[in-house]
mmCIF file of C-alpha atoms in Angstrom:
data_model
loop_
_atom_site.group_PDB
_atom_site.id
_atom_site.type_symbol
_atom_site.label_atom_id
_atom_site.label_comp_id
_atom_site.label_asym_id
_atom_site.label_seq_id
_atom_site.Cartn_x
_atom_site.Cartn_y
_atom_site.Cartn_z
ATOM 1 C CA MET A 1 -64.452 -86.054 209.594
ATOM 2 C CA VAL A 2 -65.025 -83.619 212.477
ATOM 3 C CA THR A 3 -61.829 -84.848 214.141
ATOM 4 C CA GLU A 4 -59.893 -84.384 210.903
ATOM 5 C CA ARG A 5 -61.113 -80.795 210.504
ATOM 6 C CA THR A 6 -60.241 -80.082 214.147
ATOM 7 C CA ASP A 7 -56.715 -81.430 213.616
ATOM 8 C CA GLN A 8 -56.311 -79.337 210.471
ATOM 9 C CA ARG A 9 -57.394 -76.186 212.315
ATOM 10 C CA ARG A 10 -55.022 -76.984 215.162
ATOM 11 C CA GLU A 11 -52.122 -77.491 212.737
ATOM 12 C CA ALA A 12 -52.979 -74.268 210.897
ATOM 13 C CA GLY A 13 -53.082 -72.419 214.202
ATOM 14 C CA GLN A 14 -49.706 -73.822 215.192
ATOM 15 C CA ARG A 15 -48.212 -72.756 211.852
ATOM 16 C CA THR A 16 -49.596 -69.259 212.344
ATOM 17 C CA ARG A 17 -48.175 -69.086 215.859
ATOM 18 C CA GLU A 18 -44.745 -70.274 214.715
ATOM 19 C CA GLY A 19 -44.832 -67.853 211.788
ATOM 20 C CA LEU A 20 -45.563 -64.943 214.120
ATOM 21 C CA LEU A 21 -42.688 -65.945 216.409
ATOM 22 C CA ALA A 22 -40.262 -66.287 213.487
ATOM 23 C CA ALA A 23 -41.312 -62.929 212.019
ATOM 24 C CA THR A 24 -40.951 -61.242 215.408
ATOM 25 C CA VAL A 25 -37.475 -62.682 215.994
ATOM 26 C CA GLU A 26 -36.354 -61.462 212.563
ATOM 27 C CA LEU A 27 -37.707 -57.949 213.142
ATOM 28 C CA LEU A 28 -36.336 -57.782 216.684
ATOM 29 C CA ALA A 29 -32.946 -58.731 215.258
ATOM 30 C CA GLN A 30 -33.135 -55.808 212.844
ATOM 31 C CA HIS A 31 -34.734 -53.081 214.945
ATOM 32 C CA GLY A 32 -34.805 -54.063 218.618
ATOM 33 C CA GLN A 33 -37.938 -54.245 220.734
ATOM 34 C CA GLU A 34 -38.703 -50.519 220.593
ATOM 35 C CA GLY A 35 -38.597 -50.489 216.796
ATOM 36 C CA VAL A 36 -41.060 -53.316 216.099
ATOM 37 C CA THR A 37 -44.723 -52.669 215.275
ATOM 38 C CA LEU A 38 -47.662 -55.031 215.235
ATOM 39 C CA ARG A 39 -48.393 -54.237 211.591
ATOM 40 C CA GLU A 40 -44.839 -55.032 210.517
ATOM 41 C CA ILE A 41 -44.990 -58.392 212.274
ATOM 42 C CA THR A 42 -48.338 -59.446 210.831
ATOM 43 C CA ASP A 43 -47.353 -58.306 207.322
ATOM 44 C CA HIS A 44 -44.065 -60.198 207.602
ATOM 45 C CA ALA A 45 -45.809 -63.334 208.865
ATOM 46 C CA GLY A 46 -48.736 -63.131 206.426
ATOM 47 C CA ALA A 47 -51.155 -63.126 209.354
ATOM 48 C CA ASN A 48 -53.819 -60.758 210.634
ATOM 49 C CA VAL A 49 -53.843 -58.695 213.806
ATOM 50 C CA SER A 50 -56.508 -60.879 215.380
ATOM 51 C CA ALA A 51 -54.089 -63.839 215.200
ATOM 52 C CA VAL A 52 -51.720 -62.003 217.540
ATOM 53 C CA SER A 53 -54.534 -61.390 220.012
ATOM 54 C CA TYR A 54 -55.665 -65.010 219.779
ATOM 55 C CA HIS A 55 -52.240 -66.641 220.204
ATOM 56 C CA PHE A 56 -50.428 -64.113 222.414
ATOM 57 C CA GLY A 57 -52.871 -61.509 223.697
ATOM 58 C CA SER A 58 -50.701 -58.465 222.950
ATOM 59 C CA LEU A 59 -47.666 -57.202 221.055
ATOM 60 C CA LYS A 60 -45.614 -57.132 224.277
ATOM 61 C CA THR A 61 -46.410 -60.766 225.067
ATOM 62 C CA LEU A 62 -45.546 -61.746 221.498
ATOM 63 C CA CYS A 63 -42.195 -59.939 221.728
ATOM 64 C CA ASP A 64 -41.472 -61.477 225.132
ATOM 65 C CA SER A 65 -42.307 -64.936 223.773
ATOM 66 C CA ALA A 66 -40.100 -64.397 220.714
ATOM 67 C CA ILE A 67 -37.181 -63.238 222.872
ATOM 68 C CA GLU A 68 -37.543 -66.222 225.182
ATOM 69 C CA HIS A 69 -37.817 -68.552 222.178
ATOM 70 C CA ALA A 70 -34.610 -67.119 220.670
ATOM 71 C CA LEU A 71 -32.708 -67.269 223.955
ATOM 72 C CA GLU A 72 -33.697 -70.839 224.686
ATOM 73 C CA GLN A 73 -32.824 -71.903 221.148
ATOM 74 C CA TYR A 74 -29.403 -70.277 221.382
ATOM 75 C CA LEU A 75 -28.571 -71.422 224.921
ATOM 76 C CA ASP A 76 -29.755 -74.991 224.294
ATOM 77 C CA ALA A 77 -27.470 -75.197 221.240
ATOM 78 C CA GLN A 78 -24.596 -73.761 223.260
ATOM 79 C CA MET A 79 -25.111 -76.163 226.175
ATOM 80 C CA THR A 80 -25.381 -79.142 223.816
ATOM 81 C CA ALA A 81 -22.066 -78.215 222.193
ATOM 82 C CA VAL A 82 -20.304 -77.784 225.546
ATOM 83 C CA ALA A 83 -21.837 -80.932 227.056
ATOM 84 C CA SER A 84 -20.591 -83.019 224.114
ATOM 85 C CA LEU A 85 -16.975 -82.402 225.186
ATOM 86 C CA GLY A 86 -15.127 -84.631 227.585
ATOM 87 C CA ALA A 87 -13.797 -83.597 230.978
ATOM 88 C CA ALA A 88 -10.251 -83.314 229.590
ATOM 89 C CA SER A 89 -11.184 -80.814 226.867
ATOM 90 C CA SER A 90 -8.795 -77.902 226.379
ATOM 91 C CA ILE A 91 -9.727 -74.256 226.803
ATOM 92 C CA GLU A 92 -9.614 -73.901 223.014
ATOM 93 C CA ASP A 93 -12.048 -76.831 222.670
ATOM 94 C CA LEU A 94 -14.394 -75.170 225.149
ATOM 95 C CA ALA A 95 -14.134 -71.819 223.383
ATOM 96 C CA ALA A 96 -14.996 -73.475 220.057
ATOM 97 C CA ALA A 97 -18.021 -75.184 221.611
ATOM 98 C CA PHE A 98 -19.170 -71.966 223.295
ATOM 99 C CA ILE A 99 -19.170 -70.056 220.001
ATOM 100 C CA LYS A 100 -20.405 -72.912 217.808
ATOM 101 C CA PRO A 101 -24.009 -71.581 217.471
ATOM 102 C CA MET A 102 -22.687 -68.138 216.589
ATOM 103 C CA MET A 103 -20.227 -69.483 214.020
ATOM 104 C CA ARG A 104 -22.979 -71.517 212.395
ATOM 105 C CA ALA A 105 -25.277 -68.492 212.313
ATOM 106 C CA LEU A 106 -22.618 -66.220 210.811
ATOM 107 C CA ALA A 107 -21.878 -68.823 208.148
ATOM 108 C CA THR A 108 -25.492 -69.633 207.199
ATOM 109 C CA GLY A 109 -27.367 -66.389 207.929
ATOM 110 C CA GLY A 110 -31.170 -66.473 207.783
ATOM 111 C CA PRO A 111 -33.189 -67.495 210.863
ATOM 112 C CA ASP A 112 -30.100 -68.638 212.806
ATOM 113 C CA LEU A 113 -28.517 -65.217 212.417
ATOM 114 C CA ALA A 114 -31.774 -63.524 213.438
ATOM 115 C CA VAL A 115 -31.757 -65.605 216.630
ATOM 116 C CA ILE A 116 -28.243 -64.603 217.680
ATOM 117 C CA ARG A 117 -28.829 -60.950 216.773
ATOM 118 C CA THR A 118 -31.969 -60.965 218.935
ATOM 119 C CA VAL A 119 -30.026 -62.605 221.764
ATOM 120 C CA ALA A 120 -27.274 -60.002 221.377
ATOM 121 C CA ARG A 121 -29.727 -57.077 221.490
ATOM 122 C CA VAL A 122 -31.440 -58.257 224.655
ATOM 123 C CA GLY A 123 -28.078 -59.153 226.189
ATOM 124 C CA ILE A 124 -26.928 -55.558 225.744
ATOM 125 C CA ASP A 125 -30.306 -53.961 226.547
ATOM 126 C CA PRO A 126 -32.276 -56.464 228.686
ATOM 127 C CA PRO A 127 -36.087 -56.277 228.711
ATOM 128 C CA GLU A 128 -37.958 -55.695 231.959
ATOM 129 C CA ASN A 129 -38.667 -59.386 232.559
ATOM 130 C CA TRP A 130 -35.060 -60.489 232.014
ATOM 131 C CA GLY A 131 -34.843 -61.885 235.548
ATOM 132 C CA ARG A 132 -37.118 -64.822 234.822
ATOM 133 C CA LEU A 133 -34.534 -66.155 232.372
ATOM 134 C CA ASN A 134 -31.635 -66.025 234.853
ATOM 135 C CA ALA A 135 -31.908 -69.723 235.671
ATOM 136 C CA LYS A 136 -31.321 -70.647 232.031
ATOM 137 C CA PHE A 137 -28.260 -68.421 231.807
ATOM 138 C CA GLN A 138 -26.882 -69.780 235.067
ATOM 139 C CA GLN A 139 -27.378 -73.347 233.845
ATOM 140 C CA SER A 140 -25.466 -72.538 230.654
ATOM 141 C CA ARG A 141 -22.590 -70.908 232.545
ATOM 142 C CA ARG A 142 -22.369 -73.769 235.066
ATOM 143 C CA GLU A 143 -22.014 -76.289 232.246
ATOM 144 C CA LEU A 144 -19.028 -74.406 230.862
ATOM 145 C CA SER A 145 -17.568 -73.384 234.237
ATOM 146 C CA GLY A 146 -17.367 -76.985 235.409
ATOM 147 C CA LYS A 147 -15.200 -77.933 232.438
ATOM 148 C CA LEU A 148 -13.117 -74.750 232.517
ATOM 149 C CA ALA A 149 -12.250 -75.373 236.160
ATOM 150 C CA ALA A 150 -10.233 -78.463 235.177
ATOM 151 C CA ASN A 151 -8.014 -76.246 233.001
ATOM 152 C CA LEU A 152 -7.778 -73.353 235.427
ATOM 153 C CA PRO A 153 -6.900 -74.660 238.911
ATOM 154 C CA GLY A 154 -6.898 -71.954 241.514
ATOM 155 C CA ILE A 155 -9.538 -69.817 239.764
ATOM 156 C CA ASP A 156 -12.670 -69.764 241.894
ATOM 157 C CA GLU A 157 -16.205 -70.251 240.596
ATOM 158 C CA ARG A 158 -17.113 -66.581 240.887
ATOM 159 C CA GLU A 159 -14.196 -65.477 238.720
ATOM 160 C CA LEU A 160 -14.894 -68.193 236.147
ATOM 161 C CA ASP A 161 -18.496 -66.992 235.953
ATOM 162 C CA PHE A 162 -17.256 -63.430 235.444
ATOM 163 C CA ARG A 163 -14.958 -64.482 232.597
ATOM 164 C CA ILE A 164 -17.766 -66.408 230.888
ATOM 165 C CA ARG A 165 -20.112 -63.424 231.163
ATOM 166 C CA CYS A 166 -17.434 -61.147 229.702
ATOM 167 C CA ALA A 167 -16.927 -63.571 226.819
ATOM 168 C CA ALA A 168 -20.682 -63.684 226.185
ATOM 169 C CA GLY A 169 -20.815 -59.878 226.228
ATOM 170 C CA MET A 170 -18.003 -59.739 223.682
ATOM 171 C CA LEU A 171 -19.956 -62.064 221.381
ATOM 172 C CA ASN A 172 -23.065 -59.887 221.775
ATOM 173 C CA TRP A 173 -21.113 -56.808 220.728
ATOM 174 C CA LEU A 174 -19.442 -58.634 217.852
ATOM 175 C CA THR A 175 -22.788 -59.840 216.519
ATOM 176 C CA LEU A 176 -24.168 -56.307 216.225
ATOM 177 C CA ALA A 177 -21.025 -54.315 215.389
ATOM 178 C CA PRO A 178 -19.893 -53.722 211.781
ATOM 179 C CA ILE A 179 -16.980 -56.106 212.322
ATOM 180 C CA GLY A 180 -19.547 -58.892 212.760
ATOM 181 C CA ALA A 181 -20.747 -58.378 209.183
ATOM 182 C CA GLU A 182 -17.123 -58.489 208.020
ATOM 183 C CA LEU A 183 -16.618 -61.731 209.914
ATOM 184 C CA ALA A 184 -19.775 -63.235 208.412
ATOM 185 C CA ALA A 185 -18.288 -62.742 204.939
ATOM 186 C CA GLU A 186 -15.374 -65.048 205.806
ATOM 187 C CA PRO A 187 -15.376 -68.848 205.292
ATOM 188 C CA PRO A 188 -16.464 -70.856 208.373
ATOM 189 C CA GLY A 189 -12.938 -72.122 208.980
ATOM 190 C CA GLN A 190 -11.583 -68.586 209.070
ATOM 191 C CA ILE A 191 -14.323 -67.479 211.470
ATOM 192 C CA GLU A 192 -13.277 -70.256 213.842
ATOM 193 C CA ARG A 193 -9.533 -69.538 213.498
ATOM 194 C CA TRP A 194 -10.066 -65.902 214.401
ATOM 195 C CA LEU A 195 -12.663 -66.268 217.131
ATOM 196 C CA VAL A 196 -11.461 -69.267 219.126
ATOM 197 C CA PRO A 197 -8.152 -67.691 220.309
ATOM 198 C CA VAL A 198 -9.973 -64.504 221.337
ATOM 199 C CA LEU A 199 -12.521 -66.389 223.445
ATOM 200 C CA ALA A 200 -9.908 -68.776 224.810
ATOM 201 C CA GLY A 201 -7.887 -65.748 225.925
ATOM 202 C CA ALA A 202 -10.937 -64.329 227.739
ATOM 203 C CA PHE A 203 -11.431 -67.649 229.535
ATOM 204 C CA ARG A 204 -7.754 -68.099 230.357
ATOM 205 C CA GLY A 205 -7.112 -64.592 231.649
ATOM 206 C CA SER A 206 -3.578 -63.570 232.572
ATOM 207 C CA PRO A 207 -0.948 -66.229 231.916
ATOM 208 C CA ASN A 208 0.747 -65.136 235.135
ATOM 209 C CA PRO A 209 -2.033 -64.595 237.694
ATOM 210 C CA GLY A 210 -1.052 -62.804 240.856
#
């Protein structure tokens, strides 16, 4: 009986923690880190202020944890999509895989959209501790760069990395700009038809280098 009650408390605590993270991601997506208050988060999550102190220690740590959670969720989905492609995949295939999490989020909205909007905000205005996440970003870019290299002989690794970062920056802007809301109103197939050539062009660069 004691063990059962302990397990129930642990599960309830985990639900509270996950609820606080989800609420924080949603509010960060809407307002950015400077516009989020502790009261808004706890009201949104249906939790009390003491739960934040217990699970995270402070509002800043909660926001940092929510940002990291969103980034890892987004980058893991992106890397999974890219890794599923074969070595002979075309640039268009790679562009479609790279934007797959964003396309899904635009089509479904809700928590997925909150994740990519949070990622976009911190991509444009990085928090102070951004550096500790560099390894995850580098891993994601390496996964894509290795497959792009087969399609772009003669383009060195540094330039490929630059093109990927530019493409990611374009997606960040698109997510937050008014045109992103227009795009989200389109059917998923249309989103892909419009976005894939744009990203493929960013990866491909000039058709006549040099």
